[in-house]
PDB file of C-alpha atoms and ligand atoms in Angstrom:
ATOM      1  CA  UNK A1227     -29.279  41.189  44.911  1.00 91.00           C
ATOM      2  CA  UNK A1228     -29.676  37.702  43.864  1.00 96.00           C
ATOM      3  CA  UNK A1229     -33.134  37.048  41.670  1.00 97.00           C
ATOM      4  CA  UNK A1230     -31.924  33.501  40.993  1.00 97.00           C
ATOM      5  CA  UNK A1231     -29.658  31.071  43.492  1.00 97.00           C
ATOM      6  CA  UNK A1232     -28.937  27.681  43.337  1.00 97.00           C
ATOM      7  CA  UNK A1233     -27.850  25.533  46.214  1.00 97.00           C
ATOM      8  CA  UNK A1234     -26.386  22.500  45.880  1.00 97.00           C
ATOM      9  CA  UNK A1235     -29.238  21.010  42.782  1.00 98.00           C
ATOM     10  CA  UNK A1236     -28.945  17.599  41.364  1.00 98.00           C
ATOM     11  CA  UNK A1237     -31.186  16.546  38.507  1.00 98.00           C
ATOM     12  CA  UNK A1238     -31.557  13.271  37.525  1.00 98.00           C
ATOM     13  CA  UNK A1239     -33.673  11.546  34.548  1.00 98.00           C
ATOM     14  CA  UNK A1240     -33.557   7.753  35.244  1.00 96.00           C
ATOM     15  CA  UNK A1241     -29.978   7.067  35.580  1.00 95.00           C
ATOM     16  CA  UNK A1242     -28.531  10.148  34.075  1.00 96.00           C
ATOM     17  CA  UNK A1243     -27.147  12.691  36.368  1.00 97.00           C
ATOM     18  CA  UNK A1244     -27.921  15.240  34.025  1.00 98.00           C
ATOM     19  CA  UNK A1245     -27.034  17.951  36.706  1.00 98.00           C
ATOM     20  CA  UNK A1246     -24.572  17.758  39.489  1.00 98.00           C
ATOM     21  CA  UNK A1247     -24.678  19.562  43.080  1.00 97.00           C
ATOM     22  CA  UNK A1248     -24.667  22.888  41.524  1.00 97.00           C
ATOM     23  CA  UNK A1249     -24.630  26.070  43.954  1.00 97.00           C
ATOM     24  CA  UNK A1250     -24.950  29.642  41.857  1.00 96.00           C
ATOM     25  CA  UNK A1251     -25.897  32.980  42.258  1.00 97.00           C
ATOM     26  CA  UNK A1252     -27.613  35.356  39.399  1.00 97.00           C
ATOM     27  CA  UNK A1253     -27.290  38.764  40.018  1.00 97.00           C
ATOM     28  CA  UNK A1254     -30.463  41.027  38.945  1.00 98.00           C
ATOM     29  CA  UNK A1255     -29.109  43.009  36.238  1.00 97.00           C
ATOM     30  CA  UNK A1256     -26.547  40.039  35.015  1.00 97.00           C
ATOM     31  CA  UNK A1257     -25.999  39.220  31.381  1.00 97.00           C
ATOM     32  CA  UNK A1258     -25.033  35.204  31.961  1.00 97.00           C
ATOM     33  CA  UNK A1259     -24.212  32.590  29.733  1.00 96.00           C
ATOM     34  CA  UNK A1260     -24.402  29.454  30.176  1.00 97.00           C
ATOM     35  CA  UNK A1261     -22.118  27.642  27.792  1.00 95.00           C
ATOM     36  CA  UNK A1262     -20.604  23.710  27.700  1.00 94.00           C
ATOM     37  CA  UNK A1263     -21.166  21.275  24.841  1.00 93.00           C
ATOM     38  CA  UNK A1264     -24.504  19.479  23.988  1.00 94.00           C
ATOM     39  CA  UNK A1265     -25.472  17.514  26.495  1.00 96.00           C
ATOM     40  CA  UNK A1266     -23.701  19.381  29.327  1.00 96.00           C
ATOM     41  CA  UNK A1267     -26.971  20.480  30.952  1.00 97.00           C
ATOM     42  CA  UNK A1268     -27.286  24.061  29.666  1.00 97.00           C
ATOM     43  CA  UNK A1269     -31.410  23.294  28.864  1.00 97.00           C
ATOM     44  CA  UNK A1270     -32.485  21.567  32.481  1.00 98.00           C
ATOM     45  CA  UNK A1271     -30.114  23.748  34.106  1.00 98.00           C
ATOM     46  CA  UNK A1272     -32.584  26.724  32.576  1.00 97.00           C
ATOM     47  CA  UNK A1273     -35.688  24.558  32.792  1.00 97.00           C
ATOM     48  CA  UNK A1274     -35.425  24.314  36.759  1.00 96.00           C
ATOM     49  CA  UNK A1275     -35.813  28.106  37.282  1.00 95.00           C
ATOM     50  CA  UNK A1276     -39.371  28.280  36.235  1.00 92.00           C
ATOM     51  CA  UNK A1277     -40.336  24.518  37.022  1.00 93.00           C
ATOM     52  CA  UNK A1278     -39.989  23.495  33.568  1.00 94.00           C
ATOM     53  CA  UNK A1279     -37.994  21.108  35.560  1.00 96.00           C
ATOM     54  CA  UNK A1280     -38.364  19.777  39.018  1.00 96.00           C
ATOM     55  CA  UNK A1281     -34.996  19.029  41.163  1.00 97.00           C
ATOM     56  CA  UNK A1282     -33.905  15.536  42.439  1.00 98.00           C
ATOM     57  CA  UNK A1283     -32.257  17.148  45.195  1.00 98.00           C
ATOM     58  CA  UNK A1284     -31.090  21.160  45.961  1.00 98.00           C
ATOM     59  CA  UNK A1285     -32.776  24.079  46.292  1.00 97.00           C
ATOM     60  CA  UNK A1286     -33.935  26.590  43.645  1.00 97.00           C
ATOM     61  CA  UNK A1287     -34.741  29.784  44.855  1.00 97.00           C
ATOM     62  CA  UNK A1288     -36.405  32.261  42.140  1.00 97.00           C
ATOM     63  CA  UNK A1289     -37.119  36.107  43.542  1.00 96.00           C
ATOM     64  CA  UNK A1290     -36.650  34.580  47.069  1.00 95.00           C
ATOM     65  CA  UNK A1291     -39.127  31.813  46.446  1.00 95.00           C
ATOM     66  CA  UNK A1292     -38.122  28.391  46.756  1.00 96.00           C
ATOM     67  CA  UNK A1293     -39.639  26.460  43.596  1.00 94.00           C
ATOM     68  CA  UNK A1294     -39.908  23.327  45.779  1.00 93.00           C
ATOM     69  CA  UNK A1295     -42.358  24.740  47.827  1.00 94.00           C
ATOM     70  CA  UNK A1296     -44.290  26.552  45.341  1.00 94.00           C
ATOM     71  CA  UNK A1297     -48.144  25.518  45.140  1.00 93.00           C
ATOM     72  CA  UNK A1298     -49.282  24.339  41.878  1.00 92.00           C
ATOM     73  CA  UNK A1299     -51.874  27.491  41.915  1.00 95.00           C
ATOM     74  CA  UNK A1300     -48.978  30.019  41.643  1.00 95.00           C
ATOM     75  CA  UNK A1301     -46.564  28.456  39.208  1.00 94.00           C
ATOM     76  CA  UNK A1302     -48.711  30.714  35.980  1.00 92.00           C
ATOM     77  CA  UNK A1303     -47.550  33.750  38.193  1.00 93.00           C
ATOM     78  CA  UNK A1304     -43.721  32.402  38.689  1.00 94.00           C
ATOM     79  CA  UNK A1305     -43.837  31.816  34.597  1.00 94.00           C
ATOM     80  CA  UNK A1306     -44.809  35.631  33.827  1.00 94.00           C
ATOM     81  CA  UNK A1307     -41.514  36.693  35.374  1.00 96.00           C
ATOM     82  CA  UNK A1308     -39.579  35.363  33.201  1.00 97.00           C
ATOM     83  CA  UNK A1309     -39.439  35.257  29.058  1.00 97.00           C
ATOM     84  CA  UNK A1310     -38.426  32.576  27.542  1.00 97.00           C
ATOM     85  CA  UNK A1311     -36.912  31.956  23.725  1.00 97.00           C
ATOM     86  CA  UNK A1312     -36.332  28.586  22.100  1.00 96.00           C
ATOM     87  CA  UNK A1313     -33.769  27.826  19.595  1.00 94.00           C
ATOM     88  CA  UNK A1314     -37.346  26.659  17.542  1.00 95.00           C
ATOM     89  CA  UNK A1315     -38.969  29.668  18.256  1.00 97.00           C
ATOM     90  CA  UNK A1316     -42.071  27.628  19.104  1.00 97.00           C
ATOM     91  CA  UNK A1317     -44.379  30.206  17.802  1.00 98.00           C
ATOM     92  CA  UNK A1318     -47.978  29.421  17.530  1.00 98.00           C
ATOM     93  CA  UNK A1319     -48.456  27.990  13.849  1.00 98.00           C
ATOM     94  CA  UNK A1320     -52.018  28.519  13.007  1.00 98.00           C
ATOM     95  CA  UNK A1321     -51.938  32.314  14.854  1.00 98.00           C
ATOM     96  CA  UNK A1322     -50.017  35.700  12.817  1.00 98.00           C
ATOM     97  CA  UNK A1323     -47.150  37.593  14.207  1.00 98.00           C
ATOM     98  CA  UNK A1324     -49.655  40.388  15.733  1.00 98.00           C
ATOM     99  CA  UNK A1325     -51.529  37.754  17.646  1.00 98.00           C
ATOM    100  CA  UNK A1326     -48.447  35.285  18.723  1.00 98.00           C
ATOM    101  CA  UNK A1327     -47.295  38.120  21.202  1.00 98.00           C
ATOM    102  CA  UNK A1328     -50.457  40.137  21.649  1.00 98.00           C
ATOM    103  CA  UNK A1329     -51.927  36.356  23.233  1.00 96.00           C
ATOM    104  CA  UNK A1330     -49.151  36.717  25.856  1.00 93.00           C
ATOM    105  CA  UNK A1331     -50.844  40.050  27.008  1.00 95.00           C
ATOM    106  CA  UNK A1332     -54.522  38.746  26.849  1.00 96.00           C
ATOM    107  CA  UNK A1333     -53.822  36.162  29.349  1.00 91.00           C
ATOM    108  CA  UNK A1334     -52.928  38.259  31.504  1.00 89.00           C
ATOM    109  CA  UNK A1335     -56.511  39.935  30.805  1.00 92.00           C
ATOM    110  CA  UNK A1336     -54.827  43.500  29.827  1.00 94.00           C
ATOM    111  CA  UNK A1337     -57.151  45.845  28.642  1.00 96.00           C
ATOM    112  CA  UNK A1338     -57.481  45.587  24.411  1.00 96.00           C
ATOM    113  CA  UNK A1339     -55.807  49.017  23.581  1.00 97.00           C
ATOM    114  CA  UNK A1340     -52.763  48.456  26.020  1.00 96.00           C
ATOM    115  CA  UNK A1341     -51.956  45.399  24.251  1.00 97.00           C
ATOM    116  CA  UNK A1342     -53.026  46.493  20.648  1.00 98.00           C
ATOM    117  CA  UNK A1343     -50.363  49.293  21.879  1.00 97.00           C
ATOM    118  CA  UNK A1344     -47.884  47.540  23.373  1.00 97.00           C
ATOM    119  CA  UNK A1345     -48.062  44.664  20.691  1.00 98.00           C
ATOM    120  CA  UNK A1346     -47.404  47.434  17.892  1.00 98.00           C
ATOM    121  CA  UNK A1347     -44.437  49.154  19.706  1.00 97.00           C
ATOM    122  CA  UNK A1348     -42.564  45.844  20.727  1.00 97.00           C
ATOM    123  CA  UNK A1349     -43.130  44.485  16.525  1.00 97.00           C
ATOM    124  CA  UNK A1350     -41.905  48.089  15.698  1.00 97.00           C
ATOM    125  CA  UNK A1351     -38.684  47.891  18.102  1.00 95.00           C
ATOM    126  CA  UNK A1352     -38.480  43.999  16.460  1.00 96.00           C
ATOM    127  CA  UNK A1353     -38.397  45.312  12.511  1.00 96.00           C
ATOM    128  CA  UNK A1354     -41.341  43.050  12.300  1.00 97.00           C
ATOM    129  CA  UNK A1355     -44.248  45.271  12.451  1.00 96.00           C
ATOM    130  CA  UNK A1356     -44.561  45.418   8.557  1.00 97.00           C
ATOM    131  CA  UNK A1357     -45.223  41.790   9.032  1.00 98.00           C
ATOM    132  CA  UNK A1358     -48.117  42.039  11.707  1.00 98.00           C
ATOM    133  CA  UNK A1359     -50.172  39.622   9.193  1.00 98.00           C
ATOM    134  CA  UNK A1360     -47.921  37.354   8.664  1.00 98.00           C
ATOM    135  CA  UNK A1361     -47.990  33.453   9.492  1.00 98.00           C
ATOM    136  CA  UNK A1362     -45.061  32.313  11.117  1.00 98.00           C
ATOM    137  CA  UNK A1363     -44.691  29.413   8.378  1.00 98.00           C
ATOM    138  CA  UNK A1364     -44.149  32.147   5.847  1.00 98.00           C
ATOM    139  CA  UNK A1365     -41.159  34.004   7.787  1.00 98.00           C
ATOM    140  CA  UNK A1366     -37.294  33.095   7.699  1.00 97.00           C
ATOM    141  CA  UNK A1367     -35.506  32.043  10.806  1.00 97.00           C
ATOM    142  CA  UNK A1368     -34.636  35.497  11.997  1.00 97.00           C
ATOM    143  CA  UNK A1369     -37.773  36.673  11.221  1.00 97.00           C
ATOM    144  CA  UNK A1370     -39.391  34.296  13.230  1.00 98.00           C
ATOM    145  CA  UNK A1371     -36.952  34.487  16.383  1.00 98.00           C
ATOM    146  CA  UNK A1372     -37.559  38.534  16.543  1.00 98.00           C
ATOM    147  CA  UNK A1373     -41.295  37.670  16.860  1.00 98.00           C
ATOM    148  CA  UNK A1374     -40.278  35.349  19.554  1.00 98.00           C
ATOM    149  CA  UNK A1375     -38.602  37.792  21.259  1.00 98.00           C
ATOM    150  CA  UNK A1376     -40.868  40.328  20.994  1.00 98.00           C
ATOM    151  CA  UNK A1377     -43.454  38.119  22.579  1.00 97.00           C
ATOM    152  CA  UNK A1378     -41.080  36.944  25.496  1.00 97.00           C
ATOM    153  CA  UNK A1379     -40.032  40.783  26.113  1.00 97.00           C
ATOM    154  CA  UNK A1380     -44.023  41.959  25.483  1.00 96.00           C
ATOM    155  CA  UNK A1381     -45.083  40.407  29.247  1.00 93.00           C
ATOM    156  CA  UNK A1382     -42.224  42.495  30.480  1.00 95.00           C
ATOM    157  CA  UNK A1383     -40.633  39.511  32.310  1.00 97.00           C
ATOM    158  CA  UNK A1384     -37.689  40.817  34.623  1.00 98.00           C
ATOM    159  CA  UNK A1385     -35.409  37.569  33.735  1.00 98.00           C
ATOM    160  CA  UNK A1386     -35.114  36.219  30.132  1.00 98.00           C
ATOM    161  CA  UNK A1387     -34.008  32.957  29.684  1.00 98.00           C
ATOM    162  CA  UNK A1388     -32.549  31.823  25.642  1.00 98.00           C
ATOM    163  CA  UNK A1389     -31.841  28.556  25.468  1.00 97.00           C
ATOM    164  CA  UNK A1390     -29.550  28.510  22.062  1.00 96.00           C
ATOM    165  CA  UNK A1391     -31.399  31.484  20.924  1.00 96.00           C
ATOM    166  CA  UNK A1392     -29.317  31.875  17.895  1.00 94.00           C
ATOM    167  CA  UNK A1393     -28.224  28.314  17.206  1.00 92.00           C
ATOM    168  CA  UNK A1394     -30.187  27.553  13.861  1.00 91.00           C
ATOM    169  CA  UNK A1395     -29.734  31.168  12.794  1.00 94.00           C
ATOM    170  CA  UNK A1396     -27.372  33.010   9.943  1.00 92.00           C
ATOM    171  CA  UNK A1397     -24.827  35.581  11.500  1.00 91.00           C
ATOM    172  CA  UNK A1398     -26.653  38.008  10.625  1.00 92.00           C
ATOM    173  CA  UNK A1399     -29.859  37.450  12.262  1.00 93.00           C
ATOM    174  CA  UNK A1400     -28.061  36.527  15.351  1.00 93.00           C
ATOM    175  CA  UNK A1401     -26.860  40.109  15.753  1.00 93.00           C
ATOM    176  CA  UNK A1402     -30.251  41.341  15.075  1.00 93.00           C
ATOM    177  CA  UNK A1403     -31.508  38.854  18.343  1.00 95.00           C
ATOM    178  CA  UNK A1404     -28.402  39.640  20.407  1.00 95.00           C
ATOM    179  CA  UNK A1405     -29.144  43.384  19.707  1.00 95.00           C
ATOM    180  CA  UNK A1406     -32.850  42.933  20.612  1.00 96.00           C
ATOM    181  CA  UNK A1407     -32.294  41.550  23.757  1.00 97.00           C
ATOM    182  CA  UNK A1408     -29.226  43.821  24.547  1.00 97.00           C
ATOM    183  CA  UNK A1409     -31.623  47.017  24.235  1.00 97.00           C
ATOM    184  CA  UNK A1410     -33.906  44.867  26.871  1.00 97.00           C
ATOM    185  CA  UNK A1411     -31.126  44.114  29.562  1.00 97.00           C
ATOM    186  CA  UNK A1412     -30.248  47.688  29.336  1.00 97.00           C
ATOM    187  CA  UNK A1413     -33.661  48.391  30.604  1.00 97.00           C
ATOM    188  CA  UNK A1414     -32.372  46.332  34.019  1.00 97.00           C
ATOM    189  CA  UNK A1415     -33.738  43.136  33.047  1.00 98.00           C
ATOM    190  CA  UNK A1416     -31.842  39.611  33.909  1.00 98.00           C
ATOM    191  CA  UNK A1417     -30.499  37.572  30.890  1.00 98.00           C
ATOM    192  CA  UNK A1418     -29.566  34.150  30.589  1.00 98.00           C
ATOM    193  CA  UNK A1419     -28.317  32.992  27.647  1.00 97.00           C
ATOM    194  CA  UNK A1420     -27.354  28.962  27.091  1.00 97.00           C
ATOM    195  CA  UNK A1421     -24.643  28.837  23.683  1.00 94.00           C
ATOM    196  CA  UNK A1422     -22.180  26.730  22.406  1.00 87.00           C
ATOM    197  CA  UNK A1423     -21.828  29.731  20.052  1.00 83.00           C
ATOM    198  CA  UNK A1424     -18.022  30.920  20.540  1.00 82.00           C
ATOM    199  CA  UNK A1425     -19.105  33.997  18.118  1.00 81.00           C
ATOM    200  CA  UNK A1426     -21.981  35.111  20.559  1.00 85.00           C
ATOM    201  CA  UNK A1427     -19.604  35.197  23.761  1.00 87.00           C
ATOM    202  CA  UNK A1428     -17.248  37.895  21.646  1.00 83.00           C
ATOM    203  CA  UNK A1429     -20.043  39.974  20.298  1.00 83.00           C
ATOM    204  CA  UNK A1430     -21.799  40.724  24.209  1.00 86.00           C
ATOM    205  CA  UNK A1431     -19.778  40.704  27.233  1.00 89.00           C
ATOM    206  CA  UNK A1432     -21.659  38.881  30.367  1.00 94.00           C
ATOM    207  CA  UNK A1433     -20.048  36.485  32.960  1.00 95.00           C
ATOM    208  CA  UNK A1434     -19.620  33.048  31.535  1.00 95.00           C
ATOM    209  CA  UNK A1435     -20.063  30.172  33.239  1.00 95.00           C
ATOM    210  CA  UNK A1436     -19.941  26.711  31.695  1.00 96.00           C
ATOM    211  CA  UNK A1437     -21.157  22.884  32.586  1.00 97.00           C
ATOM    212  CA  UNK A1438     -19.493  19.908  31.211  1.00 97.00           C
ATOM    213  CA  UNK A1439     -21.662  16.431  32.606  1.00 97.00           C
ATOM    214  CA  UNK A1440     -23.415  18.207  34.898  1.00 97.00           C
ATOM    215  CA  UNK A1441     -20.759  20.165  36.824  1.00 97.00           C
ATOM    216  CA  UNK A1442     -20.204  23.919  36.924  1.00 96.00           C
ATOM    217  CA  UNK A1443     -16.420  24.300  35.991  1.00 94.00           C
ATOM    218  CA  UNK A1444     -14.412  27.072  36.339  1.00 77.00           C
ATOM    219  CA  UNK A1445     -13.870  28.738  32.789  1.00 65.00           C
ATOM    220  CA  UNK A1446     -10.395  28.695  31.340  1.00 53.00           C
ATOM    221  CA  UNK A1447      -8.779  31.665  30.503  1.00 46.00           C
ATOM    222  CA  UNK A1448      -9.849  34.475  28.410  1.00 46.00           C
ATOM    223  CA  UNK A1449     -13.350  34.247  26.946  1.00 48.00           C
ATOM    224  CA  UNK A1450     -14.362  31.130  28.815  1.00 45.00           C
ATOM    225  CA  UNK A1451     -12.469  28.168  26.855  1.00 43.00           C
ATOM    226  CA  UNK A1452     -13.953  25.694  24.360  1.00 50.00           C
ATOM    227  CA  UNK A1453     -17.700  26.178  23.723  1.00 53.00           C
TER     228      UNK A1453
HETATM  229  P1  ADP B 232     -27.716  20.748  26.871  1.00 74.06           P
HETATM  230  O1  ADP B 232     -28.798  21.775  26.909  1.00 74.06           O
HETATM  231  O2  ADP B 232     -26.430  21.237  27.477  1.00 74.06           O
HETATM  232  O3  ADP B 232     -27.495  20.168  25.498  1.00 74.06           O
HETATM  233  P2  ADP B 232     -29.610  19.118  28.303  1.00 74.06           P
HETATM  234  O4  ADP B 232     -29.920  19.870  29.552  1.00 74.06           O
HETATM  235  O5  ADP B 232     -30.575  19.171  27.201  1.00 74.06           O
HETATM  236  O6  ADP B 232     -28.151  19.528  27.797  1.00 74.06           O
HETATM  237  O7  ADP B 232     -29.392  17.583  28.664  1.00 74.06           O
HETATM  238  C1  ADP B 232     -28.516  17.144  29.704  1.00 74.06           C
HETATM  239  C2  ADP B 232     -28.582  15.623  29.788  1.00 74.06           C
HETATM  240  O8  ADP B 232     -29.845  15.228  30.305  1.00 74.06           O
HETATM  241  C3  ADP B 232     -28.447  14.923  28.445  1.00 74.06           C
HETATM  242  O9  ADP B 232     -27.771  13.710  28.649  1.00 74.06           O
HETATM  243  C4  ADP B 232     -29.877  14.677  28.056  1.00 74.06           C
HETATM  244  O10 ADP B 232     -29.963  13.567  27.205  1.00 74.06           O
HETATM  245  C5  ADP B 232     -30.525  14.418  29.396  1.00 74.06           C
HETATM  246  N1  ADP B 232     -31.943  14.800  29.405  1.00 74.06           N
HETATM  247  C6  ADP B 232     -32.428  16.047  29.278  1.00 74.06           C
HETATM  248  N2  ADP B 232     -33.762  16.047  29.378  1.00 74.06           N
HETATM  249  C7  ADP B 232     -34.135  14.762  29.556  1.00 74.06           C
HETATM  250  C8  ADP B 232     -35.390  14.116  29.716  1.00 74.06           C
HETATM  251  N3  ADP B 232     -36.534  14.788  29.738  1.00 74.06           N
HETATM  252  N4  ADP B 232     -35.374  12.771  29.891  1.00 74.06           N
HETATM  253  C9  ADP B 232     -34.235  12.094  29.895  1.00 74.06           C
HETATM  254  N5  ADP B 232     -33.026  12.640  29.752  1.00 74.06           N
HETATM  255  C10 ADP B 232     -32.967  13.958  29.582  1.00 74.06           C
HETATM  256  P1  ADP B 233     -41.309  54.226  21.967  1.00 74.06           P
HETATM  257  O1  ADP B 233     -40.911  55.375  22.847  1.00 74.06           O
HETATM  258  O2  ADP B 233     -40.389  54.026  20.797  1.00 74.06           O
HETATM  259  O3  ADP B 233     -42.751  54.162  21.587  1.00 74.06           O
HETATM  260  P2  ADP B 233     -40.627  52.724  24.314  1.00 74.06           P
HETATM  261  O4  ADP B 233     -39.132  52.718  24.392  1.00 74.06           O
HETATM  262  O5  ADP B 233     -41.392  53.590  25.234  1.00 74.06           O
HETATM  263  O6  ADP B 233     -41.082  52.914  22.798  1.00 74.06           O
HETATM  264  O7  ADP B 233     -41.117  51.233  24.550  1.00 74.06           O
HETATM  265  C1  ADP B 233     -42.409  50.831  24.189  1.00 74.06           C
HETATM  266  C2  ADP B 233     -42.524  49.380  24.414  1.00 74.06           C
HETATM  267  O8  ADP B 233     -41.563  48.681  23.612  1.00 74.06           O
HETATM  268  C3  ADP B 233     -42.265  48.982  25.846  1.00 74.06           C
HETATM  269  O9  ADP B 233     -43.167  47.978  26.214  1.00 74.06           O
HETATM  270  C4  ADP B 233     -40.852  48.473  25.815  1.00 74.06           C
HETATM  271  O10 ADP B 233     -40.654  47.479  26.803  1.00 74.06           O
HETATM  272  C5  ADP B 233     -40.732  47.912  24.440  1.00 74.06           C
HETATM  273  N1  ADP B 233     -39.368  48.000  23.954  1.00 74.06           N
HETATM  274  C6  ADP B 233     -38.551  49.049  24.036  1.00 74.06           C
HETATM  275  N2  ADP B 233     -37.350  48.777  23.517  1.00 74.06           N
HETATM  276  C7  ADP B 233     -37.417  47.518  23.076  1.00 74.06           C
HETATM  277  C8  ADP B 233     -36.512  46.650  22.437  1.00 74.06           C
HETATM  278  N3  ADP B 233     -35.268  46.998  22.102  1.00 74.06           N
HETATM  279  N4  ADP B 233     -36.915  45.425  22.117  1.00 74.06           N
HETATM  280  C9  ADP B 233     -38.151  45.056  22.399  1.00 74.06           C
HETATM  281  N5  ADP B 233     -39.060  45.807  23.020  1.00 74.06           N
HETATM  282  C10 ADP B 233     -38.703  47.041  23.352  1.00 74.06           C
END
C-alpha cells in the first residue's frame, strides 16, 4: 500500500530543473532515504509531499490524494499527517521545550491533560524531560533535535519526513535521533530520511534511493554508492 507516489514530477525554480520526471512509490511502513549530493534535490523532492512545494508538472499523490487538486482549506489537515525535522531544528526561540511540542497538540485543540500527558511521555521517551524548562537557545545540538523530534512524533503523524536530520550533529547525538525515530517506525509509521551521511545508511537499513540533478538513479552496488 502506497501512502506516497510520484508520477512523472518536474520542479522547476526559474530556469533550474531542480527535479526531473520522477515516478516513485513509498510503501506505508518504508524506512527510505533519500540520498545524492547537495543540490541533487533531496529538500524539494521532500517539500512536494506536503505542498511545501508545488509541482511544475507530475502528479503527487499523498494517502490517495492528489496535492494538485487539494483546496487551500485542507492543506492544515494534509500537514498533520506528516512530521517533519529540519537539519536547524527550527524550534520556536522565545517558547521552552515543554511548550515547543505541547503547541503542536493545542492546535489541534486537544484537551489540556492529553497533551500535558502526551507532552511529558514523548520528552520522557526523548531524554529531554529533565529539561521541560528549558529555552531552546540554552540546549546543544542534540538536545535540541530530540525536542524536535519529539514534537514532530507528538501529533502522531503516520509519515515523517528528516531532511538532513543529523547533518550539523556529533556522532553521538545522531544515534540518539536515528534511535528515536527507529522506536517510531517500529510503531508502523513511514520514514523518509534525506542524507548525504554515508555513516547513517550503515547504522539503519531502509531502501535507498538517490538523485543526482534532479534524476532518480539507480544506486550502485552495495549500500547505495557515493553519498
Ligand atoms: P538538496 O536538498 O539535495 O541539497 P535542494 O532540493 O535543496 O537540493 O535543491 C535542488 C536545486 O534547486 C538546487 O540547485 C537549489 O539551488 C534549487 N532550489 C531549491 N529551492 C529553490 C528555491 N526556492 N528557489 C530557487 N532555487 C531553488
Ligand atoms: P509509556 O508506556 O512509556 O508511558 P507509550 O509507549 O505508551 O509510553 O507511549 C506514550 C507516548 O509516547 C505515545 O504518544 C507514543 O507515541 C510516544 N512514544 C513512544 N515511544 C516513543 C519514542 N521512541 N519516541 C518518541 N515518542 C514515543
Amino acid at each position: 500500500e502506497a501512502v506516497i507516489r510520484l508520477f512523472n514530477v518536474s520542479k522547476r525554480f526559474g530556469a533550474k530543473l531542480a527535479l526531473s520526471n520522477i515516478t516513485l512509490d513509498i510503501q506505508k511502513g518504508e524506512w527510505l532515504y533519500v540520498t545524492g549530493p547537495s543540490g541533487a534535490g533531496k529538500s524539494t523532492l521532500l517539500k512536494l509531499f506536503y505542498l511545501g512545494e508545488k509541482t511544475t508538472s507530475g502528479q503527487v499523490l499523498a494517502f490517495g490524494t492528489n496535492m494538485n487538486r487539494l483546496a487551500r482549506k485542507d492543506i492544515p489537515f494534509l500537514r498533520r499527517r506528516f512530521g517533519i525535522i529540519f537539519q536547524d531544528f527550527k524550534l520556536i526561540p522565545n517558547r521552552n521545550v515543554f511548550d515547543n511540542v505541547a503547541l503542536v497538540l493545542e492546535a489541534r485543540g486537544e484537551p489540556r491533560n492529553m497533551i500535558d500527558k502526551r507532552t511529558r511521555n514523548i520528552l520522557r521517551h526523548a531524554g529531554m524531560d529533565k529539561r521541560m524548562d528549558a529555552m531552546p537557545a540554552s540546549l546543544s545540538g542534540g538536545e535540541q533535535q530530540r525536542v524536535a523530534v519529539a514534537r514532530a512524533i507528538a501529533g502522531q503523524p503516520e509519515v515523517i519526513l528528516a531532511d538532513e536530520p543529523t547533518g550539523s550533529l556529533d556522532p553521538k547525538s545522531a544515534e540518539i535521533i536515528i534511535g528515536l525515530l527507529s522506536a517510531y517506525h517500529e510503531k508502523g509509521a513511514t520514514v523518509m530520511v534525506a542524507t548525504h551521511d554515508r555513516d547513517l545508511l550503515a547504522r539503519k537499513k531502509g531502501r535507498i534511493i538517490r538523485l543526482e540533478e534532479g534524476r532518480l538513479v539507480e544506486p550502485s552496488t552495495g549500500e547505495g554508492g557515493a553519498p
